[in-house]
């Protein structure tokens, strides 16, 4: 499958890993939009948030556990943002489910 995040999981494309276990990988975003910008992904290929169902949602819960651990490690004690872009209108460019963990600056709301 021609998926860059599956290739990162397989080690075929380099990444700066910040966390890894059996089911979840986290690595630094190549084009950071905040002082801390980490992508947290399931190792298994799930195309988008629209493809989450009861057969694969356990890893999503685990992703949020991992994100909380990483946020603490990164010193984001005053807050952070977790973003998922889904589909064309949601601005998703990589079709492997990922959550952006963003921190180190103030974020506006509503997002543009
Ligand atoms: P999205 O627009 O939500 O699909 O986000 C995709 C993100 O993946 C963007 O923030 C990109 O900067 C990031 N990205 C794309 N390719 C790589 C890569 N090889 N390593 C790390 N981050 C990447
Ligand atoms: Zn993939």
Short mmCIF file of C-alpha atoms and ligand atoms in Angstrom, two decimals:
data_model
loop_
_atom_site.label_atom_id
_atom_site.label_comp_id
_atom_site.label_asym_id
_atom_site.label_seq_id
_atom_site.Cartn_x
_atom_site.Cartn_y
_atom_site.Cartn_z
CA UNK A 1 0.00 0.00 0.00
CA UNK A 2 1.32 3.42 -0.93
CA UNK A 3 0.88 5.09 2.46
CA UNK A 4 3.68 7.27 3.85
CA UNK A 5 2.68 6.71 7.48
CA UNK A 6 2.60 2.91 6.99
CA UNK A 7 6.10 3.31 5.56
CA UNK A 8 7.16 5.31 8.63
CA UNK A 9 5.74 2.51 10.84
CA UNK A 10 7.71 -0.03 8.77
CA UNK A 11 10.89 2.06 9.06
CA UNK A 12 11.05 2.56 5.28
CA UNK A 13 10.80 6.36 5.69
CA UNK A 14 12.77 8.04 8.49
CA UNK A 15 11.02 9.87 11.30
CA UNK A 16 11.92 11.42 14.62
CA UNK A 17 10.11 9.09 17.01
CA UNK A 18 9.02 10.33 20.40
CA UNK A 19 6.99 7.29 21.50
CA UNK A 20 6.42 3.75 20.28
CA UNK A 21 4.68 0.64 21.54
CA UNK A 22 2.97 -2.37 19.93
CA UNK A 23 0.02 -0.43 18.52
CA UNK A 24 0.89 3.28 18.54
CA UNK A 25 3.68 5.42 17.11
CA UNK A 26 4.33 9.12 17.71
CA UNK A 27 6.82 11.20 15.75
CA UNK A 28 7.61 14.84 15.08
CA UNK A 29 5.70 16.54 12.27
CA UNK A 30 7.96 17.41 9.34
CA UNK A 31 6.48 20.92 9.06
CA UNK A 32 5.72 21.98 12.63
CA UNK A 33 3.10 24.67 13.19
CA UNK A 34 3.85 25.00 16.91
CA UNK A 35 6.92 24.58 19.14
CA UNK A 36 5.63 21.08 19.91
CA UNK A 37 3.99 19.36 16.93
CA UNK A 38 3.81 15.60 17.20
CA UNK A 39 1.72 13.15 15.19
CA UNK A 40 0.23 10.21 17.08
CA UNK A 41 -0.90 7.36 14.85
CA UNK A 42 -2.17 3.80 15.05
CA UNK A 43 0.38 1.39 13.60
CA UNK A 44 -2.42 -0.36 11.77
CA UNK A 45 -3.73 1.42 8.67
CA UNK A 46 -7.00 3.24 9.40
CA UNK A 47 -7.70 5.72 6.62
CA UNK A 48 -9.47 8.43 8.62
CA UNK A 49 -11.63 9.19 11.64
CA UNK A 50 -14.61 8.27 9.48
CA UNK A 51 -13.31 4.68 9.47
CA UNK A 52 -13.29 4.25 13.25
CA UNK A 53 -15.71 1.55 14.37
CA UNK A 54 -16.06 -0.99 17.16
CA UNK A 55 -13.50 -3.28 15.49
CA UNK A 56 -10.65 -0.75 15.74
CA UNK A 57 -11.60 1.85 18.35
CA UNK A 58 -9.51 0.36 21.18
CA UNK A 59 -6.39 1.84 19.64
CA UNK A 60 -8.03 5.27 19.56
CA UNK A 61 -8.50 5.17 23.33
CA UNK A 62 -4.87 4.16 23.65
CA UNK A 63 -3.77 7.03 21.38
CA UNK A 64 -5.34 9.48 23.83
CA UNK A 65 -3.60 7.79 26.78
CA UNK A 66 -0.31 8.11 24.90
CA UNK A 67 -1.00 11.73 23.99
CA UNK A 68 -1.48 12.60 27.67
CA UNK A 69 1.85 10.93 28.54
CA UNK A 70 3.68 12.74 25.73
CA UNK A 71 2.12 16.09 26.71
CA UNK A 72 3.48 15.65 30.24
CA UNK A 73 6.91 14.62 28.91
CA UNK A 74 6.95 17.69 26.68
CA UNK A 75 6.10 19.95 29.61
CA UNK A 76 2.75 21.08 28.21
CA UNK A 77 1.35 21.59 31.70
CA UNK A 78 -0.56 24.77 30.77
CA UNK A 79 -2.48 23.09 27.96
CA UNK A 80 -2.24 21.77 24.46
CA UNK A 81 -4.40 20.99 21.47
CA UNK A 82 -5.21 17.66 19.79
CA UNK A 83 -6.43 17.96 16.19
CA UNK A 84 -7.75 15.45 13.72
CA UNK A 85 -8.39 16.51 10.15
CA UNK A 86 -10.86 14.18 8.42
CA UNK A 87 -11.51 14.02 4.72
CA UNK A 88 -11.25 16.65 2.03
CA UNK A 89 -13.27 19.38 3.76
CA UNK A 90 -11.53 18.62 7.04
CA UNK A 91 -8.17 19.30 5.44
CA UNK A 92 -6.76 15.77 5.69
CA UNK A 93 -3.73 15.37 3.42
CA UNK A 94 -2.31 12.04 4.64
CA UNK A 95 -4.87 9.25 4.41
CA UNK A 96 -3.67 7.36 7.48
CA UNK A 97 -5.47 8.39 10.66
CA UNK A 98 -3.35 10.70 12.80
CA UNK A 99 -3.82 13.10 15.67
CA UNK A 100 -1.79 16.30 15.83
CA UNK A 101 -0.54 17.02 19.35
CA UNK A 102 0.23 20.73 19.39
CA UNK A 103 1.70 22.78 22.20
CA UNK A 104 4.04 25.52 23.32
CA UNK A 105 1.93 28.45 22.17
CA UNK A 106 -1.59 29.85 22.48
CA UNK A 107 -4.17 28.54 20.01
CA UNK A 108 -7.17 30.45 18.75
CA UNK A 109 -10.73 29.16 18.68
CA UNK A 110 -12.75 28.73 16.55
CA UNK A 111 -10.06 27.31 14.27
CA UNK A 112 -10.08 28.64 10.71
P1 LIG B 1 -3.10 16.39 7.77
O1 LIG B 1 -3.13 17.64 6.92
O2 LIG B 1 -3.95 16.45 8.98
O3 LIG B 1 -3.35 15.15 6.94
O4 LIG B 1 -1.62 16.31 8.34
C1 LIG B 1 -0.57 15.65 7.71
C2 LIG B 1 0.67 16.07 8.43
O5 LIG B 1 1.70 15.14 8.13
C3 LIG B 1 1.18 17.46 8.06
O6 LIG B 1 1.24 18.28 9.21
C4 LIG B 1 2.56 17.17 7.47
O7 LIG B 1 3.51 18.15 7.82
C5 LIG B 1 2.91 15.83 8.10
N1 LIG B 1 3.83 15.00 7.35
C6 LIG B 1 3.75 14.64 6.06
N2 LIG B 1 4.75 13.81 5.73
C7 LIG B 1 5.47 13.63 6.86
C8 LIG B 1 6.64 12.87 7.18
N3 LIG B 1 7.27 12.12 6.28
N4 LIG B 1 7.12 12.94 8.45
C9 LIG B 1 6.49 13.70 9.38
N5 LIG B 1 5.38 14.41 9.14
C10 LIG B 1 4.88 14.38 7.91
ZN1 LIG B 2 -1.17 3.71 6.35
#
